[in-house]
Structures are given as structure tokens and as C-alpha cells.
Amino acid sequence: MTKKKIGVIGAGIAGLSCAKELVSAGFDVTVFDKGRGVGGRMSHRHFENWGADHGAQYFTVKNPLFAKEAEIWLKENVIAPWQGRLAKIDNTVAEYQDEVIRYVGTPGMNAPAKYLAQGHKLHTSYTVTEIKRSQGYWSVVTKECGELEYAFDFMIFAIPSVQAKHLIDRYSTSLRDLCDSAKMLPCWTLMAYLKNPLSLNFDGAFVKNHMYSWIARDSDKPERSIYESWVAQASPEWSTEHVDIAPAEVELYLTEGFKDLTGCECDLYQTHLWRYARLETPQELNYSIDPHAKLAVCGDWLRNSTVEDAWLSGYYLGQGLSEVLR
Ligand SMILES: Cc1cc2nc3c(=O)[nH]c(=O)nc-3n(C[C@H](O)[C@H](O)[C@H](O)COP(=O)(O)OP(=O)(O)OC[C@H]3O[C@@H](n4cnc5c(N)ncnc54)[C@H](O)[C@@H]3O)c2cc1C
């Protein structure tokens, strides 16, 4: 019997955990991603001699299923605990301690995604612009190569809600309405390289009453560049207010804001706008399948914006769809 073919759009942690479950259940899975690499919002940017995680900063583990997966990642050396000194900044700086174990990818935040992607049929640098239905099968149209010669029995969207809606719109009212229900907020991010180490007594700080809400010494994380690099992430409120501002103008704000917090100018920097960074209101949906249209969605936006929630959403869809197609 020929294996059922499933197309997955999105090689972030949700798409990859879903693909893993489906392959284990015996399906023929092909994954597409518009990025040059995998990992989506779990990403790491390399520059000449420095680099930084500019999306997810670390992740925590609560769910037993995810704990099992994290154990594998630990054994495979693609994650490690990060024991950076933490602080809370609210006009003044106060030391912050808790019992939470914070994990980071090694040597970059995208390492677990790279690990999960091994052995999959994966096409990166393919932006899916449309899906087409013909004789009961789905094919995908890409920006780079037009319509590809695939005939999928089922299509999965493991991408942020706004992007999923754009592709699903004509084909499934229930999934389209679901996408509409999940509002995602932006995040302006600064990655900074400093010639001299900053003499601050913390490596990561939760910031209040400032344009930034998080700042971290990326080079403190395990297996990172020896050069002093920092990441600063603007709050959802500030990012929403400045989402359509010209890059040159926003760069000025971001670098000035960094100086205001640390007392230091960046020697080199890069900025990045995550237009769909985080979900506004957590949901308890896991995933959704439209069996009539043969389409399904997964991703952090169906639960909460954490690496753990995204992984779980993909995992549960993989399990759920295997049941439906059995
Ligand atoms: C700035 C920031 C900070 C964060 N901090 C943390 C943190 O500290 N801890 C934590 O646990 N979580 C954090 N998160 C959240 C976490 O990164 C996400 O919840 C999780 O990575 C989402 O995974 P996903 O697979 O659902 O989506 P994504 O990672 O967004 O994956 C979707 C993938 O789909 C691809 N794609 C989209 N559209 C198309 C298309 N049309 N065609 C082809 N490919 C497409 C994208 O390139 C991407 O690779 C943060 C996120 C951001 C942005």
C-alpha cells in the first residue's frame, strides 16, 4: 500500500515535531520553509565573529511529554541549561532568582530544530504563496519555483495565524475563523556587539517601565562566541506602536534605548522586526483539523507562545492526524 503523503508548511519547532510524529506513524511527509534554515522563531544569527539568538531566548520544561523530548536533546548536546545571573530592572536593578531551569540551544537556539529536521524531506528557501486542490490532492505554489509537482493527501500549516489564514482563506471556513481568533503581537529586537565586556552584574534582565522588556548577554550562554554580544527585545506595546516605522528611525530608538539601560554604545548592531512574535491571549486548543478540506493547523498560537507549547501543538497534531487518517 502506498503511504499517504502529507505536506507541512513551516519548519519551526511545531512543524518539525508534527512531522516527526507523522513519519513515525508511517506517513510520507515533506516540509517546506521560506527561511534559509529551520527553527523559525527559535533562531540564531551569525555575523563575522559574533552571533545572537534574536528570537526565543531560552525555554523551560513543564509538560512530561516535552520533558522526554528535552532529555533526548540534552543527550544529543543540542541544548544545555543556561545559568546566567538574572535581574529585574524597574528604574533600579535588583537581583532575581528562582528555581526554574532555563535551557538554550547549543551552539545556537536553532540547534534542536536542526536536530529534529535530520532525515526529513525538507525544502528550505521555499515560500509557499498558494495551495491548489486538484482531483482530491493538494499541491503547493512557491514564490521561488511556481507550482511544485506534489500531490498531497493532507496539508498542514505550522506557521503563525495571520500567515496561515492567507493560505487557507478560500478552502476552510472553520480554520480561517480560528486564525482570525488569534492575535499576534510584534517584537522589535536589537542584536549588539561590544568591543569591551559590559561590567554589569547580570546576564539577563526582565525590564519594566521601559521600551525594552528583556535584555540578555548572549555571549554568556553555553557554546556561544567569545565576543561580547547582547540582545534587547522591545515590549509588545512599544513594538506595536512602532511596527510601521522606517528602519533607520527605529534603529536610533533601539540603540539609544540600549545605551539608556546599559550605559554603553553598541560597536556593531543589527535590528530585526518579528511581526508575529507572540500570541496576545493564550488558548487551549493544541491544533485543529478540517477533515473535509483535508487541512490542519498547529503552532504556538493554538496554545501559548513558548517553545514548549509550540512543540506540544505539533506533537498533538501528529498524533491526532495519524488517528484520523488510519
Ligand atoms: C522575540 C521572541 C522572543 C521569544 N522568547 C521566547 C522565550 O524566551 N521562551 C520561549 O519559550 N519562547 C519564546 N518565544 C516564542 C517561541 O519562539 C515560539 O513560540 C516558537 O518558536 C514558535 O514555533 P512555531 O513552530 O509555532 O512557529 P515558528 O517558529 O514561527 O515557525 C514557523 C515557520 O514557518 C515558516 N513560514 C511562515 N510562512 C511560510 C510560508 N508561507 N511558506 C513557507 N514557510 C513559511 C517560517 O519561516 C518559520 O520557520 C519568543 C519568540 C520571539 C519572536
Short mmCIF file of C-alpha atoms in Angstrom, two decimals, residues 7-311:
data_model
loop_
_atom_site.label_atom_id
_atom_site.label_comp_id
_atom_site.label_asym_id
_atom_site.label_seq_id
_atom_site.Cartn_x
_atom_site.Cartn_y
_atom_site.Cartn_z
CA GLY A 7 2.79 18.44 3.17
CA VAL A 8 3.87 20.58 6.13
CA ILE A 9 4.37 24.33 5.67
CA GLY A 10 6.73 25.66 8.35
CA ALA A 11 9.90 24.09 9.78
CA GLY A 12 9.69 25.78 13.15
CA ILE A 13 9.59 23.60 16.24
CA ALA A 14 5.83 22.89 15.80
CA GLY A 15 6.11 21.80 12.16
CA LEU A 16 9.11 19.61 12.92
CA SER A 17 7.61 17.90 15.97
CA CYS A 18 4.46 17.23 13.93
CA ALA A 19 6.50 15.85 11.01
CA LYS A 20 8.40 13.55 13.38
CA GLU A 21 5.16 12.03 14.75
CA LEU A 22 3.70 11.57 11.28
CA VAL A 23 6.83 9.92 9.90
CA SER A 24 6.90 7.58 12.94
CA ALA A 25 3.28 6.68 12.17
CA GLY A 26 4.25 5.70 8.62
CA PHE A 27 3.29 8.74 6.52
CA ASP A 28 5.32 10.26 3.69
CA VAL A 29 5.98 13.81 4.91
CA THR A 30 7.52 16.77 3.05
CA VAL A 31 8.29 20.01 4.91
CA PHE A 32 8.65 23.47 3.32
CA ASP A 33 10.09 26.61 4.88
CA LYS A 34 10.69 30.05 3.48
CA GLY A 35 13.80 30.52 5.65
CA ARG A 36 17.31 29.51 4.62
CA GLY A 37 17.42 27.23 7.65
CA VAL A 38 14.98 25.65 10.08
CA GLY A 39 13.82 26.81 13.52
CA GLY A 40 11.60 29.82 12.72
CA ARG A 41 11.39 31.96 15.83
CA MET A 42 13.96 29.73 17.55
CA SER A 43 16.75 31.30 15.61
CA HIS A 44 20.37 32.36 15.87
CA ARG A 45 22.07 34.94 13.66
CA HIS A 46 25.78 34.56 12.85
CA PHE A 47 27.82 37.61 11.96
CA GLU A 48 31.54 37.77 11.23
CA ASN A 49 32.83 36.85 14.66
CA TRP A 50 29.77 37.20 16.84
CA GLY A 51 26.22 35.99 16.89
CA ALA A 52 23.00 36.12 18.86
CA ASP A 53 19.71 34.34 19.46
CA HIS A 54 17.34 37.01 18.27
CA GLY A 55 14.06 35.13 18.71
CA ALA A 56 13.34 32.78 21.63
CA GLN A 57 15.85 33.42 24.40
CA TYR A 58 15.55 30.21 26.40
CA PHE A 59 12.86 27.68 27.17
CA THR A 60 11.50 25.95 30.23
CA VAL A 61 10.09 22.44 30.63
CA LYS A 62 6.83 21.65 32.46
CA ASN A 63 4.96 19.02 30.46
CA PRO A 64 6.16 15.37 30.89
CA LEU A 65 5.96 14.69 27.12
CA PHE A 66 8.13 17.68 26.38
CA ALA A 67 10.43 16.71 29.25
CA LYS A 68 11.11 13.38 27.47
CA GLU A 69 11.97 15.23 24.27
CA ALA A 70 14.20 17.70 26.14
CA GLU A 71 16.06 14.74 27.66
CA ILE A 72 16.87 13.48 24.18
CA TRP A 73 18.05 16.96 23.16
CA LEU A 74 20.26 17.09 26.24
CA LYS A 75 21.81 13.70 25.42
CA GLU A 76 22.39 14.82 21.84
CA ASN A 77 24.08 18.01 23.10
CA VAL A 78 21.74 20.28 21.18
CA ILE A 79 20.57 22.03 24.35
CA ALA A 80 22.15 22.91 27.71
CA PRO A 81 20.97 24.70 30.84
CA TRP A 82 21.79 28.40 30.90
CA GLN A 83 22.81 29.59 34.32
CA GLY A 84 23.11 33.29 33.60
CA ARG A 85 22.67 35.70 36.50
CA LEU A 86 19.23 37.30 36.27
CA ALA A 87 17.91 40.68 37.34
CA LYS A 88 14.74 42.73 37.36
CA ILE A 89 15.05 46.29 36.16
CA ASP A 90 12.35 48.75 37.14
CA ASN A 91 14.22 52.05 37.33
CA THR A 92 16.63 50.30 39.69
CA VAL A 93 18.35 46.96 39.17
CA ALA A 94 17.52 44.12 41.58
CA GLU A 95 18.95 40.62 41.56
CA TYR A 96 16.39 37.99 40.55
CA GLN A 97 16.49 34.30 41.44
CA ASP A 98 14.08 31.43 41.03
CA GLU A 99 14.14 27.63 40.83
CA VAL A 100 13.38 27.50 37.10
CA ILE A 101 15.80 25.64 34.82
CA ARG A 102 16.27 27.63 31.61
CA TYR A 103 17.53 25.73 28.57
CA VAL A 104 19.11 27.15 25.45
CA GLY A 105 20.01 25.53 22.14
CA THR A 106 23.73 24.84 21.63
CA PRO A 107 25.59 26.31 19.85
CA GLY A 108 22.53 28.41 18.93
CA MET A 109 18.84 28.45 19.75
CA ASN A 110 18.02 26.75 16.43
CA ALA A 111 20.00 23.58 17.33
CA PRO A 112 17.02 21.44 18.50
CA ALA A 113 15.17 22.30 15.26
CA LYS A 114 18.22 21.32 13.20
CA TYR A 115 18.36 18.07 15.14
CA LEU A 116 14.65 17.34 14.54
CA ALA A 117 14.95 18.18 10.84
CA GLN A 118 17.54 15.46 10.21
CA GLY A 119 16.31 12.76 7.84
CA HIS A 120 13.16 14.63 6.77
CA LYS A 121 12.25 15.54 3.22
CA LEU A 122 12.84 19.24 3.72
CA HIS A 123 12.80 22.16 1.31
CA THR A 124 14.11 25.42 2.73
CA SER A 125 14.07 28.76 0.86
CA TYR A 126 10.61 27.87 -0.48
CA THR A 127 7.91 30.42 0.33
CA VAL A 128 4.51 28.87 -0.18
CA THR A 129 2.26 31.55 -1.69
CA GLU A 130 -0.76 29.40 -2.53
CA ILE A 131 -2.14 25.89 -2.23
CA LYS A 132 -4.18 24.33 -5.03
CA ARG A 133 -6.68 21.50 -4.97
CA SER A 134 -6.98 19.19 -7.96
CA GLN A 135 -8.61 15.74 -8.19
CA GLY A 136 -8.69 15.38 -4.43
CA TYR A 137 -5.00 16.24 -3.87
CA TRP A 138 -3.16 19.36 -2.76
CA SER A 139 -0.21 20.97 -4.49
CA VAL A 140 1.80 23.99 -3.41
CA VAL A 141 2.78 27.11 -5.32
CA THR A 142 6.03 28.76 -4.26
CA LYS A 143 7.42 32.24 -4.83
CA GLU A 144 10.74 30.78 -5.94
CA CYS A 145 9.70 27.98 -8.34
CA GLY A 146 5.96 28.32 -9.05
CA GLU A 147 3.76 25.24 -8.67
CA LEU A 148 5.62 22.16 -7.46
CA GLU A 149 4.83 18.63 -8.64
CA TYR A 150 3.37 17.27 -5.44
CA ALA A 151 0.07 15.57 -4.78
CA PHE A 152 -0.54 15.68 -1.03
CA ASP A 153 -3.43 13.89 0.68
CA PHE A 154 -3.33 16.41 3.53
CA MET A 155 -1.74 19.83 4.13
CA ILE A 156 -0.56 21.13 7.49
CA PHE A 157 0.10 24.79 8.30
CA ALA A 158 2.66 25.16 11.08
CA ILE A 159 3.01 28.91 10.63
CA PRO A 160 1.72 31.97 12.54
CA SER A 161 -2.06 32.51 12.37
CA VAL A 162 -2.01 35.55 10.06
CA GLN A 163 0.18 33.78 7.53
CA ALA A 164 -1.88 30.58 7.75
CA LYS A 165 -5.11 32.49 7.19
CA HIS A 166 -3.80 33.97 3.98
CA LEU A 167 -3.20 30.47 2.51
CA ILE A 168 -6.27 28.71 3.96
CA ASP A 169 -8.80 31.50 3.37
CA ARG A 170 -10.69 30.07 0.38
CA TYR A 171 -10.72 26.46 1.49
CA SER A 172 -11.80 26.17 5.14
CA THR A 173 -14.17 28.49 7.00
CA SER A 174 -13.53 26.82 10.36
CA LEU A 175 -9.74 27.15 10.11
CA ARG A 176 -9.97 30.66 8.71
CA ASP A 177 -12.14 31.75 11.66
CA LEU A 178 -9.72 30.09 14.07
CA CYS A 179 -6.81 32.02 12.53
CA ASP A 180 -8.81 35.22 12.96
CA SER A 181 -9.26 34.49 16.66
CA ALA A 182 -5.52 34.53 17.41
CA LYS A 183 -3.96 37.97 17.51
CA MET A 184 -0.18 38.02 17.38
CA LEU A 185 1.98 40.88 18.62
CA PRO A 186 5.24 42.18 17.13
CA CYS A 187 8.70 42.46 18.70
CA TRP A 188 11.50 44.81 17.66
CA THR A 189 14.86 43.24 18.50
CA LEU A 190 18.38 44.66 18.74
CA MET A 191 21.47 42.45 18.45
CA ALA A 192 24.57 44.27 19.66
CA TYR A 193 28.30 43.55 19.56
CA LEU A 194 30.55 45.35 22.03
CA LYS A 195 34.32 45.57 21.81
CA ASN A 196 34.63 45.59 25.58
CA PRO A 197 32.63 43.43 28.01
CA LEU A 198 29.92 45.30 29.89
CA SER A 199 30.59 45.45 33.60
CA LEU A 200 27.01 44.72 34.64
CA ASN A 201 26.25 42.26 37.40
CA PHE A 202 23.61 40.36 35.41
CA ASP A 203 23.43 38.34 32.17
CA GLY A 204 19.70 38.61 31.58
CA ALA A 205 17.09 41.04 32.87
CA PHE A 206 13.31 41.37 32.83
CA VAL A 207 12.71 45.09 32.29
CA LYS A 208 9.67 47.15 33.36
CA ASN A 209 8.65 50.72 32.51
CA HIS A 210 10.99 50.94 29.54
CA MET A 211 10.79 50.44 25.77
CA TYR A 212 12.65 47.16 26.31
CA SER A 213 11.14 44.24 28.25
CA TRP A 214 14.11 41.83 28.08
CA ILE A 215 17.85 42.21 27.71
CA ALA A 216 20.50 39.46 27.75
CA ARG A 217 24.20 38.85 27.32
CA ASP A 218 24.03 36.27 24.54
CA SER A 219 27.73 35.50 24.80
CA ASP A 220 27.13 34.23 28.35
CA LYS A 221 25.11 31.29 27.02
CA PRO A 222 26.92 27.95 26.61
CA GLU A 223 28.95 27.35 23.42
CA ARG A 224 28.50 30.94 22.19
CA SER A 225 31.02 33.32 20.62
CA ILE A 226 33.68 34.64 23.00
CA TYR A 227 32.86 38.16 21.82
CA GLU A 228 30.56 40.27 23.93
CA SER A 229 27.11 40.19 22.34
CA TRP A 230 23.75 41.30 23.69
CA VAL A 231 20.14 41.00 22.66
CA ALA A 232 17.48 43.51 23.66
CA GLN A 233 13.80 42.93 22.92
CA ALA A 234 11.28 45.76 22.90
CA SER A 235 8.00 45.30 24.76
CA PRO A 236 4.87 44.25 22.80
CA GLU A 237 3.35 47.71 23.48
CA TRP A 238 6.37 49.64 22.18
CA SER A 239 6.81 47.28 19.21
CA THR A 240 3.13 47.61 18.24
CA GLU A 241 3.37 51.39 18.37
CA HIS A 242 6.50 51.38 16.17
CA VAL A 243 5.70 48.49 13.85
CA ASP A 244 5.47 50.59 10.69
CA ILE A 245 8.31 52.98 11.41
CA ALA A 246 11.21 53.28 8.93
CA PRO A 247 14.15 51.01 9.88
CA ALA A 248 16.62 53.94 10.13
CA GLU A 249 14.40 55.71 12.63
CA VAL A 250 13.72 52.64 14.72
CA GLU A 251 17.45 51.80 14.81
CA LEU A 252 18.08 55.11 16.52
CA TYR A 253 15.44 54.38 19.17
CA LEU A 254 16.73 50.83 19.72
CA THR A 255 20.38 51.83 20.12
CA GLU A 256 19.53 54.81 22.34
CA GLY A 257 17.31 52.56 24.47
CA PHE A 258 20.18 50.09 24.83
CA LYS A 259 22.51 52.88 25.94
CA ASP A 260 19.92 54.08 28.41
CA LEU A 261 19.72 50.62 30.02
CA THR A 262 23.39 49.62 29.94
CA GLY A 263 25.25 52.93 29.76
CA CYS A 264 27.04 51.65 26.67
CA GLU A 265 27.05 52.35 22.92
CA CYS A 266 26.88 49.36 20.56
CA ASP A 267 30.03 48.96 18.44
CA LEU A 268 28.11 46.96 15.84
CA TYR A 269 24.44 46.15 15.73
CA GLN A 270 21.62 44.61 13.72
CA THR A 271 17.90 45.01 14.18
CA HIS A 272 15.04 42.68 13.40
CA LEU A 273 11.28 43.05 13.45
CA TRP A 274 9.33 39.93 14.40
CA ARG A 275 5.95 40.91 13.01
CA TYR A 276 4.22 37.88 14.55
CA ALA A 277 6.32 37.30 17.65
CA ARG A 278 3.85 36.27 20.34
CA LEU A 279 0.23 35.40 20.88
CA GLU A 280 -1.79 38.09 22.68
CA THR A 281 -4.07 35.71 24.61
CA PRO A 282 -3.18 32.05 25.32
CA GLN A 283 -5.60 29.39 24.05
CA GLU A 284 -6.14 25.74 24.95
CA LEU A 285 -6.68 24.24 21.54
CA ASN A 286 -3.49 22.30 20.69
CA TYR A 287 -4.37 22.02 16.99
CA SER A 288 -7.30 21.92 14.59
CA ILE A 289 -8.17 19.61 11.68
CA ASP A 290 -10.72 20.25 8.93
CA PRO A 291 -11.24 16.65 7.67
CA HIS A 292 -13.47 17.75 4.82
CA ALA A 293 -10.93 20.21 3.39
CA LYS A 294 -8.01 17.93 4.37
CA LEU A 295 -6.22 20.79 6.04
CA ALA A 296 -4.90 21.24 9.57
CA VAL A 297 -3.12 23.87 11.67
CA CYS A 298 -0.65 23.72 14.54
CA GLY A 299 1.80 26.13 16.16
CA ASP A 300 2.33 28.14 19.31
CA TRP A 301 -0.70 30.31 18.52
CA LEU A 302 -3.06 27.44 19.39
CA ARG A 303 -1.65 27.21 22.93
CA ASN A 304 0.84 29.83 24.07
CA SER A 305 3.97 31.48 22.74
CA THR A 306 6.62 29.26 24.20
CA VAL A 307 8.90 26.67 22.66
CA GLU A 308 7.26 24.02 24.82
CA ASP A 309 3.74 24.96 23.69
CA ALA A 310 4.75 25.05 20.02
CA TRP A 311 6.41 21.63 20.28
#
